Amino acid sequence: MTADYSEQLGRRLAAWSIGARWLLLPILTALCIAVGSGAATLNFASDYRVFFGAENPDLIANDNAEGAFGKPDNIAFVVIPEQGSIYTAETLTAVHRLTDLAWRLPFVSRVDSLTNFQNTVGVGDDLIVEDLLLDPNTLSPERIAGIRAVAESEPLIDGFVTSRDGAATVVSATLQLPGDTPNVASAAQAEAREIRAQLLQEVDGLEIHITGVASLSAAFEEAGLRDSSTLIPAVYAFILVVILLALRSVSAVFAALSLILLATFVGMGVGGLGGVQLTPISLAAPTIILTIAVADAIHVISGVRAEMRAGQSQREAVIQGTALNFAPIGITSLTTVIGFLTLTFSDSPPFHHLGIMCAAGIAAAWLLSVTFLPALLSALPLRFGRGPAEAANPMTALADWVIARPRGVAGGAVTACLAAMAFIPSLTINDQWSQYFDESLEFRQAIDAADPYFGGDAVEFVLDPGAPGAVTEPRFLNTVDAFAAWLRTRDAEVAHVFALSDVMKRVNRNLNGDDPAFHAIPEDRRLASQYLLVYELSLPYGLDLNNRVDIDRQATRVTASMKDISTAQTRAFLEDARRWFAENGGGYQLDITGSKVLFAFVAERNIEAVFDGALYLIVAIFAILSLTFRSIGVGLVSLIPNALPLLTAFGVWALLVGVVGFSVAAVGAVAVGLIVDYTVHFLSKYFRARKSKGASVEEAVRYAFETAGVAIFLTTLILVAGFSILLTSSFKLNADLGLLTATAVILAMAINFTLLPALFLLAERWRQRRASGARAPSTPPL
């Protein structure tokens, strides 16, 4: 599309929009509101598993394990007495009471605590199984000492239900949360807080924190709600102030605000109509849409202001301002939409949702900026006050500085970028979900409080002997026991191990007169089966072994509660576990799953998937710009100011932070889609001067700075502010996305103001030197 043709098309569309404004404005407003009504169906995801795609092999393994043993969704009350020991009558009574209260939680299927631990005692040939503390009224010093002795000697309690130093204990309620009920995890969390409040009214001297897998899901919703109530209003307020200060026009502020509101309605409405589940990630969509939409408005309104300053009538200024920006806004909107759609390559559905909603909102912003906006601007009484840059355009001085020293400017820019990019190989991937949340959130506070006493995420090792009923085979049970013993040697990573073999050894001892010599796996399969049956028949409702042994008795799971280790450490540990089992597992099958495993590989899977999308995005940008400016050379050159800012931003991030998580998967698509805006606007003004005005390269560079420079600067200010406000997010992934994208946008402006014009100037001087050698340039000048 040539510049003349695009301007003509823009003029016709603007003139038509103005002529039909009293019909167009209500129709477009009604359509946007109608689409936006779909946002009413949006609900928060009530399960942290929404972060993993349906084809994710780790999620598939996790679902298989949950199908066999039940979901591990739980709410855990971490009880820390102020006096420093749980082994007092007051604390044990409170734990007993909390165990009873926990059955009030919605969808609860079992409650495990120190007081209801199913203690076994052998009496002759009988097995006695009962709660470790049946009646708190019987708590004498001797009874408390007995409870402590059992807890400290029992591997299924020590370090798992109680801390090894006896300073804290856990009451864990397992929930069977329905996946099709909105906000169910948050409802369970709210009930847990009421239970805690009730107990703290009854008992003094306790500190109780609420954590667990269900609390994790609720924390995602809490973080999203907090962000939506603070970030979006903050972005709107800042944008309104910037537009008012920059353009000095209340009407312009109203027009821009109307556009971004309607575009945001469309983006969120499309999400609702598409069945999107809200997460802290997808909730960044309104902030991103309004930030990009206002950039479109700024370009058009700045053009209108310039034309009115030049003496044009309001109607003609609106038409001409729209026409001059018609192609640049269309191209940048197209590339930005493509950029966000590449997020569908991500392995994480919330990034799909973010990409789709942003793409819809940005497409709506483009359509509104060339129809709705000129119609509204023509209907409003436009008056522009004198802006801070009106007296003397600072962009002229910047252009003169670049023109005077293109070689030094280009060399300095390239050197600085390469120096920063040299740090990229030092980046490491780390996704610890406990650190996703800001310290101001109660869930993060609970994790930090519990961390000194207990392990965090669990890794589930599912061991399968290959045949129904074979779980009681002595050789298999000995393999389970040996694997559990090996896990316990990994005390740098593992806090506690829960294995069926521990139950079998204890029951074998109990049924043999509690003789320590029988604290071993039964040697006979039939005997082991009988022991297991006797034990299970003695267990009360809700405390059976169905969460340890599947219904066919073909598989069991060994649970390793992990310390708060990094992603790299987790991967290394899992690889060691696989290697040990391959060498010592007797040919049995091993599957590894759990939340720790899911999050350990999510960043790598997302980065690999989005990398494919980024390649398509780069090819699309090259093709679009080559066709737009009718030059493959321009398409190739344009890749430099589009790729360098992002790569340099990662280098700066490596230097300052050094760690990336799976949120980085979105940065490439988001940033490149924004960065190309600068290149397109600068190039469009440059080539307009070259072709329409017959300007020299130096004059065209100066014209591009003077006509596009201020708008690019204002756009940068708005984009950086919008994404920087994400830094205040209580969700770390959004904060990282905001900071890294803002860094890339600043670098993009700097590179487009330095390296891009310097390349044109150097190319022209090289051609002039060739021409002075009596040879005409073989390619048309840029």
PDB file of C-alpha atoms in Angstrom, residues 64-189:
ATOM      1  CA  ASN A  64      -3.938 -39.953  36.114  1.00  0.00           C
ATOM      2  CA  ALA A  65      -2.574 -39.961  39.648  1.00  0.00           C
ATOM      3  CA  GLU A  66      -5.557 -37.981  40.927  1.00  0.00           C
ATOM      4  CA  GLY A  67      -7.887 -40.418  39.191  1.00  0.00           C
ATOM      5  CA  ALA A  68      -6.280 -43.262  41.128  1.00  0.00           C
ATOM      6  CA  PHE A  69      -5.734 -41.638  44.522  1.00  0.00           C
ATOM      7  CA  GLY A  70      -8.013 -38.584  44.562  1.00  0.00           C
ATOM      8  CA  LYS A  71      -7.216 -34.922  44.300  1.00  0.00           C
ATOM      9  CA  PRO A  72      -4.725 -33.564  46.844  1.00  0.00           C
ATOM     10  CA  ASP A  73      -6.657 -30.303  47.222  1.00  0.00           C
ATOM     11  CA  ASN A  74      -6.430 -29.384  50.866  1.00  0.00           C
ATOM     12  CA  ILE A  75      -6.599 -26.581  53.359  1.00  0.00           C
ATOM     13  CA  ALA A  76      -3.920 -26.815  56.009  1.00  0.00           C
ATOM     14  CA  PHE A  77      -4.109 -24.988  59.332  1.00  0.00           C
ATOM     15  CA  VAL A  78      -0.575 -24.428  60.612  1.00  0.00           C
ATOM     16  CA  VAL A  79      -0.783 -24.081  64.398  1.00  0.00           C
ATOM     17  CA  ILE A  80       2.123 -22.370  66.157  1.00  0.00           C
ATOM     18  CA  PRO A  81       1.749 -21.886  69.925  1.00  0.00           C
ATOM     19  CA  GLU A  82       3.299 -18.794  71.428  1.00  0.00           C
ATOM     20  CA  GLN A  83       4.872 -20.744  74.300  1.00  0.00           C
ATOM     21  CA  GLY A  84       6.989 -22.690  71.781  1.00  0.00           C
ATOM     22  CA  SER A  85       5.702 -26.265  72.175  1.00  0.00           C
ATOM     23  CA  ILE A  86       2.628 -28.045  70.900  1.00  0.00           C
ATOM     24  CA  TYR A  87       2.901 -30.644  73.650  1.00  0.00           C
ATOM     25  CA  THR A  88       0.767 -28.846  76.230  1.00  0.00           C
ATOM     26  CA  ALA A  89      -2.778 -29.553  77.344  1.00  0.00           C
ATOM     27  CA  GLU A  90      -3.992 -26.203  75.996  1.00  0.00           C
ATOM     28  CA  THR A  91      -2.506 -26.655  72.525  1.00  0.00           C
ATOM     29  CA  LEU A  92      -3.467 -30.316  72.132  1.00  0.00           C
ATOM     30  CA  THR A  93      -7.019 -29.454  73.188  1.00  0.00           C
ATOM     31  CA  ALA A  94      -7.085 -26.649  70.604  1.00  0.00           C
ATOM     32  CA  VAL A  95      -5.799 -29.012  67.883  1.00  0.00           C
ATOM     33  CA  HIS A  96      -8.494 -31.540  68.819  1.00  0.00           C
ATOM     34  CA  ARG A  97     -11.115 -28.790  68.570  1.00  0.00           C
ATOM     35  CA  LEU A  98      -9.733 -27.528  65.254  1.00  0.00           C
ATOM     36  CA  THR A  99      -9.844 -31.081  63.872  1.00  0.00           C
ATOM     37  CA  ASP A 100     -13.575 -31.204  64.632  1.00  0.00           C
ATOM     38  CA  LEU A 101     -14.206 -27.721  63.212  1.00  0.00           C
ATOM     39  CA  ALA A 102     -12.380 -28.558  59.969  1.00  0.00           C
ATOM     40  CA  TRP A 103     -15.166 -30.955  59.032  1.00  0.00           C
ATOM     41  CA  ARG A 104     -17.297 -27.843  58.422  1.00  0.00           C
ATOM     42  CA  LEU A 105     -15.298 -27.015  55.313  1.00  0.00           C
ATOM     43  CA  PRO A 106     -17.198 -27.460  52.023  1.00  0.00           C
ATOM     44  CA  PHE A 107     -16.538 -30.696  50.110  1.00  0.00           C
ATOM     45  CA  VAL A 108     -14.269 -32.030  52.872  1.00  0.00           C
ATOM     46  CA  SER A 109     -13.512 -35.763  52.587  1.00  0.00           C
ATOM     47  CA  ARG A 110     -10.977 -36.274  55.373  1.00  0.00           C
ATOM     48  CA  VAL A 111      -9.180 -34.398  58.130  1.00  0.00           C
ATOM     49  CA  ASP A 112      -5.727 -35.388  59.357  1.00  0.00           C
ATOM     50  CA  SER A 113      -4.089 -34.075  62.496  1.00  0.00           C
ATOM     51  CA  LEU A 114      -1.912 -35.096  65.393  1.00  0.00           C
ATOM     52  CA  THR A 115      -4.896 -35.811  67.618  1.00  0.00           C
ATOM     53  CA  ASN A 116      -6.764 -38.055  65.175  1.00  0.00           C
ATOM     54  CA  PHE A 117      -3.692 -39.926  63.909  1.00  0.00           C
ATOM     55  CA  GLN A 118      -4.668 -43.579  63.736  1.00  0.00           C
ATOM     56  CA  ASN A 119      -2.310 -45.056  66.282  1.00  0.00           C
ATOM     57  CA  THR A 120      -1.948 -48.829  66.242  1.00  0.00           C
ATOM     58  CA  VAL A 121      -1.233 -51.106  69.175  1.00  0.00           C
ATOM     59  CA  GLY A 122      -0.983 -54.880  69.219  1.00  0.00           C
ATOM     60  CA  VAL A 123      -2.841 -56.712  71.966  1.00  0.00           C
ATOM     61  CA  GLY A 124      -2.214 -60.401  71.556  1.00  0.00           C
ATOM     62  CA  ASP A 125      -3.499 -61.329  68.120  1.00  0.00           C
ATOM     63  CA  ASP A 126      -5.635 -58.209  67.945  1.00  0.00           C
ATOM     64  CA  LEU A 127      -4.832 -54.882  66.322  1.00  0.00           C
ATOM     65  CA  ILE A 128      -6.159 -51.850  68.161  1.00  0.00           C
ATOM     66  CA  VAL A 129      -6.503 -48.723  65.999  1.00  0.00           C
ATOM     67  CA  GLU A 130      -7.712 -45.503  67.565  1.00  0.00           C
ATOM     68  CA  ASP A 131      -7.172 -41.740  67.598  1.00  0.00           C
ATOM     69  CA  LEU A 132      -3.942 -40.720  69.259  1.00  0.00           C
ATOM     70  CA  LEU A 133      -6.061 -38.373  71.418  1.00  0.00           C
ATOM     71  CA  LEU A 134      -9.685 -39.413  71.846  1.00  0.00           C
ATOM     72  CA  ASP A 135     -10.638 -37.179  74.746  1.00  0.00           C
ATOM     73  CA  PRO A 136      -8.741 -33.979  75.566  1.00  0.00           C
ATOM     74  CA  ASN A 137     -10.142 -34.140  79.116  1.00  0.00           C
ATOM     75  CA  THR A 138      -7.786 -37.047  79.789  1.00  0.00           C
ATOM     76  CA  LEU A 139      -4.647 -35.011  79.144  1.00  0.00           C
ATOM     77  CA  SER A 140      -2.326 -35.595  82.054  1.00  0.00           C
ATOM     78  CA  PRO A 141       1.442 -34.921  81.939  1.00  0.00           C
ATOM     79  CA  GLU A 142       1.982 -38.659  81.438  1.00  0.00           C
ATOM     80  CA  ARG A 143      -0.548 -38.802  78.590  1.00  0.00           C
ATOM     81  CA  ILE A 144       1.047 -35.795  76.903  1.00  0.00           C
ATOM     82  CA  ALA A 145       4.472 -37.411  77.208  1.00  0.00           C
ATOM     83  CA  GLY A 146       3.063 -40.575  75.605  1.00  0.00           C
ATOM     84  CA  ILE A 147       1.602 -38.583  72.692  1.00  0.00           C
ATOM     85  CA  ARG A 148       4.930 -36.875  72.188  1.00  0.00           C
ATOM     86  CA  ALA A 149       6.812 -40.184  72.242  1.00  0.00           C
ATOM     87  CA  VAL A 150       4.543 -41.611  69.537  1.00  0.00           C
ATOM     88  CA  ALA A 151       4.770 -38.463  67.414  1.00  0.00           C
ATOM     89  CA  GLU A 152       8.558 -38.299  67.537  1.00  0.00           C
ATOM     90  CA  SER A 153       9.022 -41.981  66.723  1.00  0.00           C
ATOM     91  CA  GLU A 154       6.397 -42.277  64.008  1.00  0.00           C
ATOM     92  CA  PRO A 155       7.689 -41.402  60.481  1.00  0.00           C
ATOM     93  CA  LEU A 156       4.165 -40.594  59.334  1.00  0.00           C
ATOM     94  CA  ILE A 157       3.911 -37.829  61.957  1.00  0.00           C
ATOM     95  CA  ASP A 158       7.347 -36.460  62.686  1.00  0.00           C
ATOM     96  CA  GLY A 159       8.209 -33.731  60.177  1.00  0.00           C
ATOM     97  CA  PHE A 160       4.855 -34.104  58.412  1.00  0.00           C
ATOM     98  CA  VAL A 161       2.059 -33.512  60.928  1.00  0.00           C
ATOM     99  CA  THR A 162       4.334 -32.047  63.579  1.00  0.00           C
ATOM    100  CA  SER A 163       7.569 -30.120  63.174  1.00  0.00           C
ATOM    101  CA  ARG A 164      10.653 -32.007  64.265  1.00  0.00           C
ATOM    102  CA  ASP A 165      11.278 -29.528  67.057  1.00  0.00           C
ATOM    103  CA  GLY A 166       7.697 -29.796  68.338  1.00  0.00           C
ATOM    104  CA  ALA A 167       7.064 -26.095  67.821  1.00  0.00           C
ATOM    105  CA  ALA A 168       4.252 -26.375  65.259  1.00  0.00           C
ATOM    106  CA  THR A 169       1.641 -28.788  63.958  1.00  0.00           C
ATOM    107  CA  VAL A 170      -0.735 -29.042  61.000  1.00  0.00           C
ATOM    108  CA  VAL A 171      -4.418 -29.864  60.721  1.00  0.00           C
ATOM    109  CA  SER A 172      -4.999 -30.752  57.067  1.00  0.00           C
ATOM    110  CA  ALA A 173      -8.460 -31.032  55.517  1.00  0.00           C
ATOM    111  CA  THR A 174      -8.636 -32.777  52.145  1.00  0.00           C
ATOM    112  CA  LEU A 175     -11.331 -31.365  49.868  1.00  0.00           C
ATOM    113  CA  GLN A 176     -12.952 -32.824  46.755  1.00  0.00           C
ATOM    114  CA  LEU A 177     -13.585 -29.526  44.993  1.00  0.00           C
ATOM    115  CA  PRO A 178     -15.882 -29.738  41.938  1.00  0.00           C
ATOM    116  CA  GLY A 179     -14.142 -28.413  38.854  1.00  0.00           C
ATOM    117  CA  ASP A 180     -17.304 -26.871  37.380  1.00  0.00           C
ATOM    118  CA  THR A 181     -18.202 -24.629  40.335  1.00  0.00           C
ATOM    119  CA  PRO A 182     -16.909 -21.036  40.119  1.00  0.00           C
ATOM    120  CA  ASN A 183     -14.969 -19.595  43.040  1.00  0.00           C
ATOM    121  CA  VAL A 184     -15.301 -22.798  45.055  1.00  0.00           C
ATOM    122  CA  ALA A 185     -11.734 -22.616  46.379  1.00  0.00           C
ATOM    123  CA  SER A 186     -12.312 -19.064  47.569  1.00  0.00           C
ATOM    124  CA  ALA A 187     -15.497 -20.151  49.337  1.00  0.00           C
ATOM    125  CA  ALA A 188     -13.559 -22.895  51.112  1.00  0.00           C
ATOM    126  CA  GLN A 189     -10.840 -20.412  52.052  1.00  0.00           C
TER     127      GLN A 189
END
